[in-house]
Every structure is written in C-alpha cells, then in structure tokens.
Amino acid sequence: MKERKPVSVIERILVSCASQGKQYGACVAANIPAVERDICLKEFTALKNCMHNTPSTGLGGSAAVSHVYIQNPPLNCSLPESKGLYYDDGNKLLLSPTPDQVISWRTSPFNHLVAPTTDLISDGPILSIRFSLDAKLIAIQRSNVEIQFWLRETGETFSHRCKAESESILGFFWTDSPTCEMVIIKTSGLDFLAYNSTSKTVNVIETKKLSVTWYVYTHESRLLLLASGMQCKNFTGFQLSSAGIIRLPKFEMAMAKSESNSKPVLAAEDINLKVLPFYSYGRIYCLQVDRVAMLLHSYRFYRDAIVQQGSLPIYSSKIAISVVDNVLLVHQVDAKVVILYDIFADSRAPISAPLPLLLRGFPRSNSLSFRSVGKENENSETNSFTSNNESTIYGDDWTFLVPDLICDVANEILWKIQLDLEAISASSSEIPSVLEFLQRRKLEAYKAKQLCLAIARTVILERRPVSMVAKGIDVLVTSYSHSVKTGSYHKGLKTDKTNPPGVPNVSSSRPAADEHGKSIKHEVSNEQFNRSSTFSDSDSEGNGRLNRENLGGPESSGEVNSSSVQNRVSGPSNSLLNVNVEQLDSQLTSPAISPDEMYRFVFAPVDEEMVGDPSYLVAIIVEFLHSACLEKIKVHANLYVLVIQLLARNEQYAELGLFVINKIIEPSKEVAFQLLESGRQHFPTRKLGLDMLRQLSLHSDYLILLVQDGYYLEALRYMQKHKVTTVRPSLFLEAAYASNDTQHLAAVLRFFSDFLPGFRNTQDHNTYCHMLDEMNPSMATLC
C-alpha cells in the first residue's frame, strides 16, 4: 500500500481553521490602513480558539495523526466503596459491586450518560459475578468451591457448592443452550446446570470429566476452550449453541521454543476468540500470541477440524487485541502504537503504518493546563486523568475489553475504541483500494458512504486517469450488486434481542467480550493485557453455531488497502456534495451506492462544477454503464439523459447517434424527450427521439409531437393503424385550421366522424364545422 505523507500540525490547523482565518484576514484587509489594536478582536478570538482546539498532540504527547481514537468523555464508573469492576459479556454490562449492592452499566450501545441499575446483594468476597441471560438471577462466585445466587425479584438467595473437596471452580457462565442454563468450569471438568424455578435451586444435569488448567469462553461465539497439559497447549472445545452442545476435535496450538526455555507455557491471556460474520453465517476464529516467535497465529473452527489460517508479526512483548467493524486492532503495548488489519481482506498486510491511539475531546489548551495544575486538582477526576496521560496510555491500569472497550481501572472509567475512517482513507493514495476498504465497513456505513461519494466525485473533478477511476467505479458497482443480492442494501437498523425487564436494554450492533466475570482490577494487577475476545455483527447473534454449513463458507475477497483524499474532501469545492449527501439515510447498514445515488451525488454535481470539454465525464459515465451492465444492474434514465446533454453540448451528434443505435443509451421516455430537446438544432437527433417513442409504443406522445411538427395527416394514419383513441381530436382540428387549408380541415373532420363513434355529437365537431362553413361554405355539406 502506498502511504501518504502525514499531515503536519500546521497543515491540520490551516485546513481546520480556514474559514476563521479567512474572516480574520478579510476584517484586517477591510480596515487598512486604519488598523488599530483589537479592531478585529472578535474574528481573532474565533481564530485563536479554533487553533487551540485543533488537536496537535494525543495521549502521551504524540502527534495527533491516528487511525484509532477514544472519545472524551468516557463512561464514569467510579464508586466510593467499589470492590472492583467486572465485565458481563452475556448481557454486555459493566458491573461494580459494593458491600451491599451491585451497580451495572450497559456498554452497548455505548453512552457515557447511561444511567446505572442497582441491585441489592449481601457482603462477602467476590471472585466473579454475572447476570442470567433472562435477567432473573445474579450469580456470584464467593470462593473456589461456592457460587451464590440472588433472585432479583424477591431477593431470595441460595448456593451451589462443589461436591468433591479436590475440585476447584475456575469460573462459570450462563448460556442460552436448550440443554442447560449454566456451565461451571472446574479443574476436574465441566458441570452443566439447569435452574428449577419451583424449588429455586440449580441442579447438575450432566458432568464431563476433563483435566482443565484454564479456559477461555466468549458469549458471542458460544465457544468454550479448555487448556490442559504441561505447556497448556492442548485444547478441548465445546460450543453451546441453540442446537445443543457440540464437542469439537482436540487440537494443539503451535509454540516456538526459546533457547532458555525449551517448553514455554501458554497462558490464558495469550488466547483471543473472535466471531466474524460472513453473509448470514458466522465465522469463529481464535488468535494465539506466540511471544517467543513474536507472531500472532490465527485458527478457524469447523465442526470436524480446526485449521490454522496464518500468522501476523507482532513487535511488542505485550499486545492487546480489539476488533472494530471487522478491522483487527493489534495494540503494540510496549511501542504504544496500533496496527490495523482488515479481517475480510485476502492480504495480510496492515491497512496503514502503525500510529498511536488518540484521545479526542480535550482541547489542546485545556489539556496543557490540566497537566500544569494536575497536582492542585487531584480531586478532579478529569484533571487527574489528563494530567497523568503520559503514563496512562497503554499502562498497567488499562484493561482491553474486546471488541472495542478499554477500562481504565485506576480512574474507574470506560473508553470506547473507534476508527477514524477519514484518517485511514487519507493514509493511502490507492483509490480503488480505499473504496474497497470503505465498502466493507458496516458499523459506520453512513460515514463510509459519504467518503466513497466524496472520493468518487473528487477524482473525477481532478480528471484522474480513466483507467484508475474505472477500477474505483468497478468496486462501487460490484459492492452494490453484492449488497442487493444478499439483501443488505437499505435493510435498516439491526437490533439484538431485547432482554427481559430488570436488565438494561443492551441492543446494539456491537459484540461483547467475555472476561470470565473476573475482577478487572484483579486481572490488571497480574498484568494480563490480552483478554478472551469475540467479534460479531448483530445479525450473527446466536448464529455462531459450529457446523460446516455456517462456518465453511467461502472466504471473502478483496485487498486491504485504503485511500482517501481527505484534504480535498474537506475542501470548499466539495460543499455542494456535503449538502446533498445529507439527504442520505443516516441509519444505513450498508455503504453500498446505488446507480441513482451515483447520479445524484456524483455525476450531477460534477457536471455542474466541471468546466471544459465534457468528453472526460462522458468517458467516466460510459465506464460506469459498462460495470453496471456486467453486474446486470438497472441504471436510472437520468444518467442517460445526462450523457445526451453532455454530447449535445459538445455537438457530438455522431457519437450520440452511435450511443443510441448501439444501446449504450437504453431507450426510455425520458431519453426520448431529451433527444427531442437536444435535436432542436439537429434533425437526425430529433428523429432518434421520435423513433424511440414509437419503439416504446408511446403512441400518444408520438402523435402529439407529429401534430406539433405539422405532420397531422401522417399522425392520423398512424392513429388509425395503431387504433389510438387517447389523443384529443381538437389537437388535430386546431392544426388543420391553423394551416388555413379547408380540404385538410374537412378531411380531419371526416376522419374523426368515421373513427370515433359519437364524435358528430361533440362540441368540437359543431365548432369546427361552423369554422369550415365560414371558410368555404361549399364544403360545409361534408359535415
């Protein structure tokens, strides 16, 4: 991928504050030579504020050029008596228990102003805590042998204990499998439990004896991996889907040997699970960190096999994994940068160069002032965080909750990781590649669509090579065709299932991550930077079933390159497009662009702005028509009309005729009328329009035009041949009377008297017979 030169701070300020600078300059120029102090104070203050608010440094003082950012303000989860933070991935809740209650915040959709929910509990040790999926129960692991349950409605409690003293509970989770409602993972295997609402107890319905050292589970994938062996690299897998409990083949993960340690041990934090949607099916992957080989291995799960997909290089001994909109974010913790990979692309090359994580929302001046007065405002939560941001970025207090959350344990705040599509696009100059990247984005489909439209319009205005623009158009047309075939175009907002009353509604297109319900504070203290993770679009909720049909689909294709013309997209020349694009549906779930949108938001605005020979624009539109024809996509007639206008404007009537004859321009009523309009000064073109009306069997329109051109007798013959009765006789009579030819007027009257029953009794017949009598009394007898 070709990298674009990073935008400097000065360039960023000039772009961001262009309007304020123009206003200030105009004010000064208007007052020359009588310039006085503060004469343009208002304009100067606006420019100064804009320059201060333009980010020039991110967290850690790095240049504010980044593809990934966290937005201020975060979700504040600070409580005076909190015992730690716990993540419940099944309900997508962040939990903060106190001695007598548990406070929960929903994390999806992410909203820093979300109101917490409170439930009463009793005091005691907490190793893990989770809400049941039906929102009726709260389960708290009190020790390595006991789990306590609370009925949220009544406040009643009961407990479940391990029977054998040699067993130790490693964790538990709730499931929506029809076989059981809860799974407890122990060092000796698995217990599958069901809740009895009558007796208010949980009963073990099945036990599987296995040796377990540690485990990884994600609710989104419904996949449980159990590690065993001296090196913990032997795995047994189960999927607890709505189809039941599926046991997967045992497999072994690859691990490189170091010189000092011939048998390295695989740790739980080195394993990451993620779910990827593919059409209506789900893909399940596992990521494994090999710290010796400095590689990130990926495995794909099938019902009868686990297949290694490949490896990605890592450059830090500590890494964290996030997934945002099918983009894999590999946080190089030591280097404090993020490397991005497009998961659905064939290429394993990163999307762009590694860049730091950026904090947005803090004005630069405020950030600097926070650093200088941070010690004086230690009670201020925001100031405390900002003043210490140099040491906080990727620090020991940060825990990554995949797919896209960061918990700052020290400050008890939660951040959401987001992609900057504009910045990613601006990092490459390969237009087709960036369009492919943007067309694969679903989470911010509206923004991706805006960028695609702006890029397409800009490259045409800049008269880039036709071959390059044609490749970009092929990407857009193919993407639209695919979205129509799969039904994803304009499908509307997708929502997850709604939980029963009592648990916050957590519907979102965001997936959640499983942290085994362990305390986030506890995990960070043990320097666990990599968590078990999942990813899925909302439509893959519950579809992560492990079977060959769902998981054996073909791989998606496309390269992972991206490009953009951000500096041009944001320029003033694109103001018209920006206004028009606002007409797009902001709730789109697909960035695909229809032919009608290409006309309204690309070709029509370009036609208004482009100066000079229109042949270039015609060539681009022809490439678009060619792509649409290959994909069998219907093109709106307005685009053909535009081609006619462009060719006629340049007096390329010969080419226009060939376009019509060779069906490059498809026949339609709109096209026919435009040919008639453009052929006012060129009769062969006008004749093409008349012939098209006749070919389309638009008899009424054809007859009216014949009469308007004075060929009313020919129109009568055509009318009789095709038995057209929808045209008013008065139109023909008026034309014949205007010719001042009594024979023609008499012939028209006689034709309609014979052709239309009852015409002799109409007002038109009486009126024109009287006119004929006045013009030539001898012919009045014909009436």
XYZ file of C-alpha atoms in Angstrom, residues 156-425:
270
model
C -34.058 -14.721 47.947
C -30.682 -16.460 47.882
C -29.345 -19.997 47.560
C -25.920 -21.509 46.945
C -24.271 -24.241 44.891
C -21.085 -25.951 46.089
C -18.645 -28.399 44.582
C -19.134 -31.893 45.958
C -15.507 -33.020 45.882
C -13.026 -31.119 48.000
C -10.314 -31.726 45.417
C -12.251 -29.738 42.826
C -11.786 -26.030 42.330
C -14.103 -23.698 40.382
C -12.222 -21.805 37.679
C -15.264 -19.864 36.522
C -18.829 -20.045 35.203
C -21.098 -18.529 32.590
C -24.770 -18.501 31.627
C -25.876 -19.979 28.312
C -28.950 -19.937 26.086
C -28.473 -23.575 25.080
C -31.660 -25.677 25.387
C -29.614 -28.325 27.187
C -28.566 -26.242 30.191
C -28.656 -22.707 31.579
C -25.269 -22.517 33.270
C -21.845 -24.090 32.878
C -19.338 -24.315 35.710
C -15.713 -24.905 34.750
C -13.710 -26.826 37.325
C -10.212 -28.222 37.404
C -11.810 -31.674 37.065
C -14.101 -30.870 34.152
C -17.478 -29.300 33.425
C -20.838 -29.206 35.221
C -23.927 -28.382 33.173
C -26.685 -26.929 35.359
C -30.366 -26.109 34.965
C -32.375 -23.723 37.147
C -35.559 -25.027 38.784
C -37.850 -22.048 39.369
C -40.204 -24.083 41.564
C -37.641 -25.266 44.085
C -35.387 -22.267 43.436
C -32.303 -24.394 43.014
C -29.777 -25.228 40.317
C -29.310 -28.895 39.524
C -26.402 -30.607 37.783
C -27.837 -32.389 34.755
C -24.556 -33.563 33.217
C -20.880 -33.733 34.133
C -17.877 -34.124 31.837
C -14.625 -35.300 33.391
C -11.664 -33.442 31.953
C -8.348 -32.089 33.134
C -8.528 -28.288 32.938
C -5.772 -25.791 33.703
C -7.528 -22.692 32.422
C -10.303 -21.833 29.991
C -11.489 -19.208 27.529
C -15.157 -18.541 26.719
C -16.999 -15.864 24.773
C -20.748 -15.468 24.745
C -20.796 -14.199 21.172
C -19.218 -17.401 19.832
C -20.765 -19.684 22.487
C -17.391 -21.403 22.273
C -15.545 -22.800 25.293
C -11.858 -23.769 25.052
C -10.280 -25.825 27.827
C -6.473 -25.848 28.102
C -4.583 -28.795 29.534
C -1.132 -30.373 29.536
C 2.223 -29.281 30.911
C 2.527 -26.455 28.376
C -1.218 -25.738 28.286
C -1.209 -26.016 24.507
C -3.640 -28.933 24.223
C -7.238 -27.811 23.813
C -10.686 -29.345 24.026
C -13.545 -27.268 22.667
C -17.305 -27.165 23.193
C -19.901 -24.960 21.596
C -23.146 -24.416 23.490
C -25.454 -23.202 20.769
C -29.210 -23.276 20.375
C -28.714 -26.624 18.606
C -27.253 -28.178 21.743
C -23.769 -28.968 22.995
C -21.236 -29.675 20.252
C -17.863 -31.179 21.117
C -15.018 -30.179 18.828
C -11.941 -32.202 17.915
C -8.974 -31.856 20.231
C -6.156 -29.779 18.824
C -2.756 -28.385 19.736
C -1.527 -24.833 19.292
C 1.896 -24.123 17.847
C 4.528 -22.629 20.119
C 8.118 -21.730 19.294
C 10.876 -22.892 21.629
C 13.220 -20.411 23.209
C 16.873 -21.120 23.992
C 16.396 -20.592 27.714
C 13.100 -22.472 27.977
C 12.572 -25.476 25.746
C 8.983 -25.868 26.924
C 7.244 -22.496 27.149
C 3.834 -22.483 28.833
C 0.840 -20.974 27.053
C -1.137 -18.578 29.271
C -4.830 -17.673 29.146
C -4.056 -14.084 28.226
C -2.354 -15.321 25.050
C -5.644 -16.644 23.622
C -8.289 -14.473 21.989
C -11.537 -15.693 20.488
C -13.452 -13.696 17.927
C -16.547 -14.226 15.828
C -16.788 -12.777 12.344
C -19.987 -12.508 10.323
C -19.978 -13.713 6.735
C -23.245 -13.016 4.959
C -25.808 -14.558 7.315
C -23.374 -17.058 8.783
C -20.732 -16.744 11.495
C -17.030 -17.452 11.383
C -15.284 -18.393 14.576
C -11.582 -17.669 14.922
C -9.017 -17.960 17.668
C -5.966 -15.751 17.976
C -2.889 -17.029 19.804
C 0.084 -14.937 20.845
C 3.463 -16.657 20.458
C 5.767 -14.414 22.464
C 8.891 -16.409 21.562
C 8.353 -16.280 17.801
C 6.745 -12.811 18.064
C 3.807 -13.972 15.969
C 0.036 -13.778 16.242
C -1.369 -17.100 14.998
C -4.986 -17.406 13.835
C -7.114 -20.556 13.762
C -10.516 -21.120 12.231
C -13.009 -23.550 13.757
C -15.052 -26.096 11.840
C -17.204 -28.867 13.213
C -14.701 -31.554 12.310
C -11.425 -29.626 12.175
C -9.515 -26.637 13.500
C -7.396 -25.108 10.753
C -4.538 -22.654 11.227
C -5.145 -19.688 8.924
C -1.794 -17.948 9.127
C 0.282 -15.644 11.288
C 0.836 -11.929 11.724
C 4.025 -10.372 13.103
C 3.973 -8.567 16.437
C 6.541 -6.078 17.638
C 5.885 -5.925 21.357
C 6.131 -8.487 24.140
C 2.791 -7.185 25.386
C -0.073 -6.834 22.969
C -3.812 -6.327 23.230
C -6.485 -7.196 20.679
C -9.528 -5.143 19.696
C -11.949 -5.621 16.831
C -13.927 -2.712 15.415
C -16.128 -3.182 12.350
C -14.202 -6.225 11.085
C -10.911 -4.385 11.487
C -8.419 -6.170 13.730
C -6.569 -3.761 16.024
C -3.301 -5.140 17.387
C -2.147 -2.816 20.162
C 1.630 -2.964 20.498
C 1.680 -2.051 24.186
C 5.429 -1.504 24.565
C 5.638 0.593 21.398
C 2.343 2.373 22.230
C 1.026 2.078 18.661
C -1.840 0.277 16.928
C -1.542 -1.838 13.778
C -4.724 -2.365 11.771
C -5.643 -5.385 9.626
C -8.778 -5.748 7.511
C -10.046 -9.159 8.544
C -12.099 -9.861 5.417
C -9.314 -8.940 3.003
C -7.076 -11.534 1.402
C -3.932 -9.536 2.044
C -2.214 -9.897 5.405
C -0.536 -6.534 5.036
C -1.599 -3.885 7.559
C -4.056 -1.256 6.444
C -1.602 1.531 7.196
C 1.510 2.379 9.148
C 1.455 1.914 12.941
C 0.164 5.019 14.711
C -0.620 5.863 18.340
C -4.026 5.771 19.972
C -5.544 9.250 20.071
C -7.692 10.885 22.742
C -10.321 13.183 21.283
C -12.467 15.687 23.059
C -9.856 17.531 25.133
C -8.964 20.975 23.700
C -5.220 21.341 23.393
C -5.116 24.393 25.633
C -7.173 22.665 28.290
C -5.000 19.564 28.088
C -1.872 21.633 28.664
C -3.442 23.485 31.537
C -4.582 20.212 33.083
C -1.015 18.943 33.050
C 0.310 22.030 34.752
C -2.284 22.198 37.507
C -2.970 18.500 37.876
C -1.394 18.291 41.324
C -3.563 21.111 42.604
C -6.741 19.421 41.415
C -6.295 15.841 42.485
C -9.959 15.687 43.437
C -10.927 16.437 39.864
C -11.465 13.174 38.024
C -10.927 14.556 34.566
C -7.941 16.639 35.529
C -6.363 13.691 37.268
C -6.656 11.547 34.181
C -5.421 14.230 31.819
C -2.518 15.276 33.940
C -1.239 11.712 34.027
C -1.965 10.772 30.437
C 1.726 10.369 29.637
C 1.968 7.386 31.990
C -1.583 6.128 31.492
C -1.518 5.345 27.789
C -1.224 1.561 27.485
C -0.286 1.472 31.143
C -0.817 -1.193 33.762
C -4.177 0.326 34.655
C -5.626 -0.216 31.192
C -7.569 -3.409 30.529
C -8.835 -4.069 26.997
C -12.358 -5.464 26.916
C -12.799 -6.647 23.389
C -14.186 -5.997 20.962
C -13.809 -2.244 21.443
C -13.688 -1.182 25.097
C -10.864 -0.041 27.380
C -11.271 0.028 31.140
C -9.010 2.442 32.996
C -9.064 0.725 36.369
C -7.166 3.427 38.233
C -9.691 6.097 37.287
C -12.659 3.691 37.048
C -13.669 4.907 33.619
C -14.560 3.083 30.418
C -13.493 4.175 26.935
C -14.850 3.045 23.591
C -12.378 2.486 20.759
C -13.399 3.928 17.394
C -11.978 4.011 13.897
C -11.267 7.253 12.080
C -12.318 6.289 8.576
C -11.246 9.627 7.157
C -7.764 9.327 8.616
C -7.421 5.731 7.428
C -8.505 6.775 3.951
